[in-house]
Amino acid sequence: MQLSKDYGFVSNNEKKWRELRRFTLSTLRDFGMGKNSMSQKVQQEAQHLVELLAKLEGGAFEPMTTFRHAVANVICSVVFGSRYSYSDAAFLELLDAVSNYVSFFLSPLAKVYNTFPGIMDRLPGPHKRVLADCQKLKEHIQEKVQFHQLTLDSSCPRDYIDCFLIRAEKVEGGLPSGLAAAGASPRHTESTQHTLLQEQGSPEPMYSHEDLIMSVFNLLGAGTVTTSNTLVFFLLMLAKHPHIQAKVQEEIDAVVGPGRAPSTEDKLRMPYTNAVIHELQRSHKSRIENFPRMATQDVLFRGYTIPKGTPVIPVLSSVHSDPTQWENPGKVDPAHFLDEKGEFRKREAFMAFSAGKRMCPGEALARMELFLFLTTLLQSFTFQLATEHSELDLFSLWLQMERRAIPGKFFALPRPVSS
Ligand code: HEM
């Protein structure tokens, strides 16, 4: 991709991708991904969200911005070591940059841009704005990195950036912090540091300054928009299917009750809620195509031969609506994930996080977030659409929601507190 110049861990360079993916996964695990310490962070963030919605006293709200902020705070606490207040306007601008970038990245225009960057750079169009916004986000990350360099204590890493800096020191002799202290401009610092690393004799640095900036960029992009979009989609679906929402709330009331926050351990005793989460993910078809892959050998598929080397774009949602795999593919039916005793059952054809060696490395965190955010919210609120909108078909509703085009039409109604 033209923006990343192949830096960072979502790279086409197999060796770098493998190394940085492994490093990132183990660092995320060290900071609690899939463990108790991370679940506490998510619980706290979910509680902030509940407080924010409670202040509205049942008034309408715009879910996309609010949820994106909450979810971004979880990944920011791991990457930067801190969260941002809901009133931080500068951070909201950066979040807009992240989501515009992700939408652009998945659009057909991005494919044209990547194929003809020289021509596209000279033409006006939405890509110019997206790239300028991304530059701002990279500069924000750059400032964070400079602060981390100046305050780093190698014996006590605070977050992902610290771990990356320590690793860079070990593997490649480090990123020169003196430049940051000398007040070099972000652009100057970036290129100078890259040159310095190459001069140190590493022909292909994997822990360069640019790799750090892009890896953080990748994590913010991949870890924010997907999860927050999924959560908003969940609430939209539950508002459209109030009987399912009520049944999840019944289970929350029975297992968790009103007096404490839901925890990850509760999931084992909440098979219906777990099944609803999987079923809603199965029916979420907003991202139709996965990233392009290449056939590594000749493949015979439905009577056609796909020769080795052919680019292939997997369509994950086709598996999610395959009538040979699902009893009611066109319906929202939590029973797809429940056995005859009402216990949760896994399904092989569930592929929301993809499959294979490039499958989503954030799955454990995403699952934790989906469960804790959803249950904490439904413990306190019932979500509802204004009557005129509940009649609209789901696809149009989702498009409006994604574009934040239905202000004043989505409500979080406080639930009566039972004694
Ligand atoms: C509901 C939430 C999420 C969904 C549905 C989701 C789904 C996906 C999918 C389908 C892919 C493409 C895999 C492939 O190329 O085959 C992917 C990749 C990726 N995801 Fe997620 N994801 C979610 C949350 C997260 C989170 C929270 C993080 C951050 C920790 C994250 C980080 C990434 C990264 C870095 C990649 C690229 C991996 C690579 O190229 O090696 N995702 N995700």
PDB file of N, CA and C in Angstrom, residues 226-227 230 278 281 290 316 320 350-356 358-367 370:
ATOM      1  N   THR A 226     -13.205  -2.069  13.194  1.00  0.00           N
ATOM      2  CA  THR A 226     -13.895  -3.363  13.103  1.00  0.00           C
ATOM      3  C   THR A 226     -14.751  -3.626  14.339  1.00  0.00           C
ATOM      4  N   THR A 227     -14.129  -3.464  15.515  1.00  0.00           N
ATOM      5  CA  THR A 227     -14.849  -3.810  16.742  1.00  0.00           C
ATOM      6  C   THR A 227     -15.997  -2.836  17.013  1.00  0.00           C
ATOM      7  N   THR A 230     -18.834  -3.435  14.655  1.00  0.00           N
ATOM      8  CA  THR A 230     -19.552  -4.660  15.023  1.00  0.00           C
ATOM      9  C   THR A 230     -20.491  -4.392  16.198  1.00  0.00           C
ATOM     10  N   HIS A 278     -22.256 -14.542  18.383  1.00  0.00           N
ATOM     11  CA  HIS A 278     -21.772 -15.244  17.179  1.00  0.00           C
ATOM     12  C   HIS A 278     -22.758 -15.099  16.023  1.00  0.00           C
ATOM     13  N   GLN A 281     -22.619 -11.678  14.504  1.00  0.00           N
ATOM     14  CA  GLN A 281     -21.407 -11.552  13.668  1.00  0.00           C
ATOM     15  C   GLN A 281     -21.598 -12.283  12.342  1.00  0.00           C
ATOM     16  N   ASN A 290     -12.571 -10.303   1.694  1.00  0.00           N
ATOM     17  CA  ASN A 290     -11.377 -10.258   2.527  1.00  0.00           C
ATOM     18  C   ASN A 290     -10.227  -9.713   1.668  1.00  0.00           C
ATOM     19  N   LEU A 316     -15.708 -14.003   2.575  1.00  0.00           N
ATOM     20  CA  LEU A 316     -16.020 -14.714   3.828  1.00  0.00           C
ATOM     21  C   LEU A 316     -17.526 -14.806   4.057  1.00  0.00           C
ATOM     22  N   HIS A 320     -20.858 -17.608   5.415  1.00  0.00           N
ATOM     23  CA  HIS A 320     -21.848 -17.309   6.462  1.00  0.00           C
ATOM     24  C   HIS A 320     -23.291 -17.399   5.971  1.00  0.00           C
ATOM     25  N   PHE A 350     -18.047 -20.696  10.873  1.00  0.00           N
ATOM     26  CA  PHE A 350     -18.012 -19.322  11.384  1.00  0.00           C
ATOM     27  C   PHE A 350     -16.617 -18.750  11.145  1.00  0.00           C
ATOM     28  N   MET A 351     -16.518 -17.716  10.317  1.00  0.00           N
ATOM     29  CA  MET A 351     -15.198 -17.207   9.924  1.00  0.00           C
ATOM     30  C   MET A 351     -15.072 -15.700  10.005  1.00  0.00           C
ATOM     31  N   ALA A 352     -15.726 -15.094  10.997  1.00  0.00           N
ATOM     32  CA  ALA A 352     -15.700 -13.626  11.067  1.00  0.00           C
ATOM     33  C   ALA A 352     -14.277 -13.091  11.212  1.00  0.00           C
ATOM     34  N   PHE A 353     -13.372 -13.900  11.784  1.00  0.00           N
ATOM     35  CA  PHE A 353     -12.003 -13.440  11.975  1.00  0.00           C
ATOM     36  C   PHE A 353     -11.074 -14.044  10.925  1.00  0.00           C
ATOM     37  N   SER A 354     -11.668 -14.598   9.861  1.00  0.00           N
ATOM     38  CA  SER A 354     -10.935 -15.222   8.760  1.00  0.00           C
ATOM     39  C   SER A 354     -10.314 -16.553   9.204  1.00  0.00           C
ATOM     40  N   ALA A 355      -9.395 -17.065   8.404  1.00  0.00           N
ATOM     41  CA  ALA A 355      -8.774 -18.366   8.713  1.00  0.00           C
ATOM     42  C   ALA A 355      -7.369 -18.357   8.125  1.00  0.00           C
ATOM     43  N   GLY A 356      -6.545 -19.290   8.572  1.00  0.00           N
ATOM     44  CA  GLY A 356      -5.203 -19.390   8.008  1.00  0.00           C
ATOM     45  C   GLY A 356      -4.203 -18.506   8.724  1.00  0.00           C
ATOM     46  N   ARG A 358      -2.878 -15.666   8.213  1.00  0.00           N
ATOM     47  CA  ARG A 358      -3.050 -14.207   8.343  1.00  0.00           C
ATOM     48  C   ARG A 358      -4.337 -13.863   9.072  1.00  0.00           C
ATOM     49  N   MET A 359      -4.950 -14.851   9.702  1.00  0.00           N
ATOM     50  CA  MET A 359      -6.226 -14.547  10.365  1.00  0.00           C
ATOM     51  C   MET A 359      -6.029 -13.501  11.469  1.00  0.00           C
ATOM     52  N   CYS A 360      -7.117 -12.889  11.864  1.00  0.00           N
ATOM     53  CA  CYS A 360      -7.044 -11.735  12.761  1.00  0.00           C
ATOM     54  C   CYS A 360      -6.260 -12.035  14.049  1.00  0.00           C
ATOM     55  N   PRO A 361      -5.163 -11.308  14.305  1.00  0.00           N
ATOM     56  CA  PRO A 361      -4.423 -11.541  15.544  1.00  0.00           C
ATOM     57  C   PRO A 361      -5.102 -10.906  16.764  1.00  0.00           C
ATOM     58  N   GLY A 362      -6.126 -10.076  16.504  1.00  0.00           N
ATOM     59  CA  GLY A 362      -6.798  -9.397  17.626  1.00  0.00           C
ATOM     60  C   GLY A 362      -8.056 -10.124  18.072  1.00  0.00           C
ATOM     61  N   GLU A 363      -8.248 -11.373  17.592  1.00  0.00           N
ATOM     62  CA  GLU A 363      -9.507 -12.071  17.871  1.00  0.00           C
ATOM     63  C   GLU A 363      -9.812 -12.156  19.377  1.00  0.00           C
ATOM     64  N   ALA A 364      -8.808 -12.536  20.178  1.00  0.00           N
ATOM     65  CA  ALA A 364      -9.068 -12.721  21.618  1.00  0.00           C
ATOM     66  C   ALA A 364      -9.516 -11.404  22.250  1.00  0.00           C
ATOM     67  N   LEU A 365      -8.855 -10.308  21.862  1.00  0.00           N
ATOM     68  CA  LEU A 365      -9.243  -9.009  22.410  1.00  0.00           C
ATOM     69  C   LEU A 365     -10.637  -8.625  21.918  1.00  0.00           C
ATOM     70  N   ALA A 366     -10.878  -8.832  20.619  1.00  0.00           N
ATOM     71  CA  ALA A 366     -12.175  -8.458  20.053  1.00  0.00           C
ATOM     72  C   ALA A 366     -13.312  -9.229  20.735  1.00  0.00           C
ATOM     73  N   ARG A 367     -13.113 -10.527  20.951  1.00  0.00           N
ATOM     74  CA  ARG A 367     -14.157 -11.336  21.600  1.00  0.00           C
ATOM     75  C   ARG A 367     -14.451 -10.822  23.004  1.00  0.00           C
ATOM     76  N   LEU A 370     -16.365  -7.508  22.678  1.00  0.00           N
ATOM     77  CA  LEU A 370     -17.754  -7.667  22.240  1.00  0.00           C
ATOM     78  C   LEU A 370     -18.609  -8.152  23.414  1.00  0.00           C
TER      79      LEU A 370
END
